[in-house]
Coordinates of C-alpha atoms in Angstrom, one line a residue:
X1 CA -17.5 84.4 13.7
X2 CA -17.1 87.3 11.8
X3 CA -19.8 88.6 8.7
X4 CA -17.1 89.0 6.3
X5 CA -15.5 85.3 6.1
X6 CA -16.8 83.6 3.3
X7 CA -18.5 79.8 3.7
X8 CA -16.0 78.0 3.6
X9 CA -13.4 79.6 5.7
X10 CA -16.3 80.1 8.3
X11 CA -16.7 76.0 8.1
X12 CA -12.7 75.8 8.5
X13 CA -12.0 78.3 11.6
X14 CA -15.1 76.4 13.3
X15 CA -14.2 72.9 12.4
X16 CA -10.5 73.8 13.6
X17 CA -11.1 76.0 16.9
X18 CA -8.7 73.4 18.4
X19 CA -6.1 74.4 16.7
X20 CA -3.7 77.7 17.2
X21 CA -2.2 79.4 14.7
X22 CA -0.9 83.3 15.1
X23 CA -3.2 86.0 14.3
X24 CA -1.6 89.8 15.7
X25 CA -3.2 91.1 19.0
X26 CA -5.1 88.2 19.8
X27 CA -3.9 84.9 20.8
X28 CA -7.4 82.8 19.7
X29 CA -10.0 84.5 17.8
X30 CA -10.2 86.2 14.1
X31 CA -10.0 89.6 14.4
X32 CA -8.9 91.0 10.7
X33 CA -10.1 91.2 7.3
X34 CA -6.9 91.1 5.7
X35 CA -5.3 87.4 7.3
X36 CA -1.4 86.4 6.5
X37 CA -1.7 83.5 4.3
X38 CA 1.4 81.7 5.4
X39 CA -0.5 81.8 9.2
X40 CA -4.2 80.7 8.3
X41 CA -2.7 78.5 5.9
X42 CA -2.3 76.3 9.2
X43 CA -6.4 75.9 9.1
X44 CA -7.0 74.8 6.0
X45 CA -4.1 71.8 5.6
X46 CA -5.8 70.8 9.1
X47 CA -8.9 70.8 7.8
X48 CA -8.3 69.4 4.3
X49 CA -5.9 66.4 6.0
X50 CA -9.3 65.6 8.6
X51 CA -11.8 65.4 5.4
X52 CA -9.1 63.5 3.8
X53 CA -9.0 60.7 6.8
X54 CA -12.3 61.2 7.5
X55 CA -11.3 61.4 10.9
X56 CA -11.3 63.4 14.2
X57 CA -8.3 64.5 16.1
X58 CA -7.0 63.1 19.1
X59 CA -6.7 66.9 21.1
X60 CA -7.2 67.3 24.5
X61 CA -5.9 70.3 24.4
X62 CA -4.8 72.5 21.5
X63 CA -2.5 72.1 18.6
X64 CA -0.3 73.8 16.8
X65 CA 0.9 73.2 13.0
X66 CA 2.3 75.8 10.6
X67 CA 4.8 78.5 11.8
X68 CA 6.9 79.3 14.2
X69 CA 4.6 79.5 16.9
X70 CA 6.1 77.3 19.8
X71 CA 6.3 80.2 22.1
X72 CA 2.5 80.1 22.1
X73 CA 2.5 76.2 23.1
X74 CA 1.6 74.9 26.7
X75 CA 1.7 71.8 28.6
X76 CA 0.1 68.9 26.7
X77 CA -0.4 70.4 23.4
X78 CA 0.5 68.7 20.5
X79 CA 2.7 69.7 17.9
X80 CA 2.3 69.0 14.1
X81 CA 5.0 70.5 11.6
X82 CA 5.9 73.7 13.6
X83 CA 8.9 75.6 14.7
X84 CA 10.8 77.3 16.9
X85 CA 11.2 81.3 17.3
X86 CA 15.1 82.2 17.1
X87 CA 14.2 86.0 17.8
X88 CA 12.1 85.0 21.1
X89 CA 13.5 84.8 24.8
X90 CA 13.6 81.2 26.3
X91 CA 11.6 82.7 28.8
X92 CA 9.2 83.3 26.4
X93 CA 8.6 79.5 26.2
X94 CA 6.6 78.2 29.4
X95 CA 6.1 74.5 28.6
X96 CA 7.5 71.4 30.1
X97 CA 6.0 68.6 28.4
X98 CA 4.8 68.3 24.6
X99 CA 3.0 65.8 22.4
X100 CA 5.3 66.1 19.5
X101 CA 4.5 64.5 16.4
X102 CA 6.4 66.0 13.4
X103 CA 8.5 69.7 13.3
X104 CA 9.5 71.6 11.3
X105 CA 13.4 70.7 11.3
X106 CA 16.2 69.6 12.7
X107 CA 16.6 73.2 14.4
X108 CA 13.8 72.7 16.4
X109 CA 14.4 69.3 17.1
X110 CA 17.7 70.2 19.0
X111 CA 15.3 73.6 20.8
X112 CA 12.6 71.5 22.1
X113 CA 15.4 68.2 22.9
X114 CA 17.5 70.5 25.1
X115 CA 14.4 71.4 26.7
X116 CA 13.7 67.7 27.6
X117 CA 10.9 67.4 25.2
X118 CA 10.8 64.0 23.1
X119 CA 10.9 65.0 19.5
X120 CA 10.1 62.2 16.7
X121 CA 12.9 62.0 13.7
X122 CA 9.7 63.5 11.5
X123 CA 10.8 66.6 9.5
X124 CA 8.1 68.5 7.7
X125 CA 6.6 72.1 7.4
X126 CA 2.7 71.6 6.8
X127 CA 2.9 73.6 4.2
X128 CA 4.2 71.7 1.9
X129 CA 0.9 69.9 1.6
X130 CA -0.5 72.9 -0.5
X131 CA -0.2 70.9 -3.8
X132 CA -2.2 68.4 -2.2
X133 CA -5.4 70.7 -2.0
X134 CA -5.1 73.0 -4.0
X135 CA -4.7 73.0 -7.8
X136 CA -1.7 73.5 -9.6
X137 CA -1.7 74.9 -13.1
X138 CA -0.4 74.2 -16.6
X139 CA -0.2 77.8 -17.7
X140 CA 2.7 79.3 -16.4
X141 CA 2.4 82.9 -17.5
X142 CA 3.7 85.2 -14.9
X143 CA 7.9 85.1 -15.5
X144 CA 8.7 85.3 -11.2
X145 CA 6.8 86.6 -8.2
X146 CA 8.3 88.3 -5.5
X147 CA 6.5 87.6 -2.2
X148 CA 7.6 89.8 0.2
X149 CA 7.7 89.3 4.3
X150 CA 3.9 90.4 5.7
X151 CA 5.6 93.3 7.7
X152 CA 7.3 94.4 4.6
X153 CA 6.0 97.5 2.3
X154 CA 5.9 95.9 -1.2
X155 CA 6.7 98.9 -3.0
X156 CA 11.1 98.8 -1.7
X157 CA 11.6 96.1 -3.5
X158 CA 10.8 97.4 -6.8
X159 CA 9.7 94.1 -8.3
X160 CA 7.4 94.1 -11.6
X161 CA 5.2 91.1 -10.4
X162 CA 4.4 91.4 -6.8
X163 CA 2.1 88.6 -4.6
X164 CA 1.2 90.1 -1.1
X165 CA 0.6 87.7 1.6
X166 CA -2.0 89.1 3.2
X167 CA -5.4 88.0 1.6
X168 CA -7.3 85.1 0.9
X169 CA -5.5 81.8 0.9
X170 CA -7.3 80.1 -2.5
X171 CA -6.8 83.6 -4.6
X172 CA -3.0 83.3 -3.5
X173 CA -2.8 79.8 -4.2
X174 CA -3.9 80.5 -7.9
X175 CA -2.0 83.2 -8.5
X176 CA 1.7 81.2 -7.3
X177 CA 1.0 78.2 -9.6
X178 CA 1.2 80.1 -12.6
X179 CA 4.8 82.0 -12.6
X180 CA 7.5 80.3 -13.4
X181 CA 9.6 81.1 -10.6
X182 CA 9.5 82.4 -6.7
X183 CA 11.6 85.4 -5.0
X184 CA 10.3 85.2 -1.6
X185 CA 11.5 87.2 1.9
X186 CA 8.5 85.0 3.1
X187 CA 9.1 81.6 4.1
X188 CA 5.7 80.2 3.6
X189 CA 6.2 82.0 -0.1
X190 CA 9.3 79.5 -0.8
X191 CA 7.6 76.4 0.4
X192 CA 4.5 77.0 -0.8
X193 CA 6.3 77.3 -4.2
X194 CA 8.1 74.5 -3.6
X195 CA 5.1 72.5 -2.9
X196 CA 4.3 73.2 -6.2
X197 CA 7.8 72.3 -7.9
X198 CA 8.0 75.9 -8.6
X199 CA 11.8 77.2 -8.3
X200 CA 12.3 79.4 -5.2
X201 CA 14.8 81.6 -3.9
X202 CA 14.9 83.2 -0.7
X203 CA 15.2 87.3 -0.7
X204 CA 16.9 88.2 3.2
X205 CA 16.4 91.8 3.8
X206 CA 16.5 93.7 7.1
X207 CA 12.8 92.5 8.2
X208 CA 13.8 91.5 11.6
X209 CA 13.5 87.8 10.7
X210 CA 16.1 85.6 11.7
X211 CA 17.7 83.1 8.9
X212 CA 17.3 79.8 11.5
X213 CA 13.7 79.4 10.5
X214 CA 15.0 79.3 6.6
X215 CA 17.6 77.4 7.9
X216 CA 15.4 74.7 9.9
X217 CA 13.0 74.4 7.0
X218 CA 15.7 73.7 4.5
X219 CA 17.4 71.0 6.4
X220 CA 14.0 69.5 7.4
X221 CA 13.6 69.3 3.3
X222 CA 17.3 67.5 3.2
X223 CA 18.7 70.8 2.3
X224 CA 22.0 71.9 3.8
X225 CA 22.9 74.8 1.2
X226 CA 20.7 77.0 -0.9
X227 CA 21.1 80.8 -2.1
X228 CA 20.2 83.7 0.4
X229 CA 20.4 86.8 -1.9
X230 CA 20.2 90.7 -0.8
X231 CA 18.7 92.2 -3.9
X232 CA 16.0 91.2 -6.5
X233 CA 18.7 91.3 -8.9
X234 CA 20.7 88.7 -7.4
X235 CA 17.6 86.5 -6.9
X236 CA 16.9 87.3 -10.8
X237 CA 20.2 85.4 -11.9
X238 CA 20.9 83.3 -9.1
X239 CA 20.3 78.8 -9.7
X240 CA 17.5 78.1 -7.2
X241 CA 18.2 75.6 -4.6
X242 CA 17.6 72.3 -5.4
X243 CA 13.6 71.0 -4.7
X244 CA 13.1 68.8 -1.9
X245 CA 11.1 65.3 -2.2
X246 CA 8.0 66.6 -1.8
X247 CA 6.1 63.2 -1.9
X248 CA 7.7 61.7 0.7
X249 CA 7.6 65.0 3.1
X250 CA 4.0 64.6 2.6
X251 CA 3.5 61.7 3.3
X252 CA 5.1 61.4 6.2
X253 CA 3.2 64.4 7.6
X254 CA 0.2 62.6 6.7
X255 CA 1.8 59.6 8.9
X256 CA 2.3 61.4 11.5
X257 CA -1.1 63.8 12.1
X258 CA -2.8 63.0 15.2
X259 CA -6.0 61.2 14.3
X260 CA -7.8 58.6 15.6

């Protein structure tokens, strides 16, 4: 474990080493300073959900929760709330038989069904349990945040309030509760906002991403239509999608985590 985590996260990447969640040029150990919070996200909902139950996991081998990360599954892992990777190979995926619990949307239901894998009918990206663990805010003093893609240089989007994903997970968390409103070309910067009840609007620019993952999120929420906008401008004006019942996504990720 590295010097510079604090307590806390030390106490969350050790009491989660079971679980996978991406982290550039290494597949299983911490190797930055500077973590994408969408990704590390995965660690703490795991960890918050276990104290929560009080509880151990049932994982012989690894799991896998927040992102779209199924490329990096194998035989016999188990699968909590993620998704699929529209911009990978099928070759890129080398499993034959999953322990599916929840994912993140119908998208990925159909990926993994056509591969033979039994997939529950539980929709749900992890992520939406923010407002569960951390704490949301009555002061909403920050008019819209634009969150931009972690591969993304901040400074083309020429926004006036700008929240970079790359950082520490509690400092971001208490930074999105108090605007008003979310412009995000990060997913995990929509539904963390929507977690939250926070308005959120997604910003596609040319960041390599594909829209399914937006896509397979938003109809896992009950979605079918909501705005994809091409300039801050248009995110500015445009009506936010409607939000989805967070409650009952929660709780049926809670349902649906593989505890004893």
């Amino acid at each position: 474990m590295l010097p510079f985590l604090n307590r806390e996260l030390k106490t969350i990447l050790k009491d989660t080493d079971f679980l996978y969640w991406w982290n550039p040029g290494n597949k299983y150990r911490v190797i930055q300073r500077a973590f994408n919070v969408g990704d590390i996200l995965s660690a703490y909902i795991v960890w918050h959900v276990m104290r929560e139950k009080n509880e151990k996991l049932k994982v012989d081998k690894k799991m896998l929760a927040i992102g779209s990360i199924l490329d990096n599954a194998s035989d016999g892992d188990v699968i909590w709330g993620s998704g699929y990777n529209s911009n990978k190979q099928d070759t890129d995926y080398n499993f034959t038989q999953l322990d599916v619990r929840a994912v993140r949307g119908p998208l990925t239901k159909m990926f993994l069904e056509n591969r033979g894998i039994y997939v529950p009918e539980v929709f749900g990206d992890p992520g939406l349990l923010s407002s569960k663990y951390f704490a949301a805010s009555e002061v909403k003093d920050i008019e819209y945040l634009m969150i931009p893609h972690y591969n993304e240089d901040k400074h083309k989007f020429n926004a006036e309030f700008i929240l970079e994903t790359k950082g520490s997970v509690p400092k971001f968390m208490s930074q999105i509760v108090r605007t008003k409103k979310v412009i995000s070309s990060s997913l995990h910067g929509l539904i963390i906002a929507e977690s939250f009840g926070i308005p959120a609007v997604l910003l596609k620019d040319n960041n390599g991403e594909g829209i399914e993952k937006y896509q397979d999120y938003y109809l896992g929420s009950g979605r079918s239509d909501f705005p994809v906008c091409t300039s801050l401008n248009e995110a500015l004006s445009v009506t936010p999608s409607s939000l989805p019942d967070v409650n009952k996504i929660q709780q049926r990720l809670l349902n649906s985590f593989p505890s004893s």
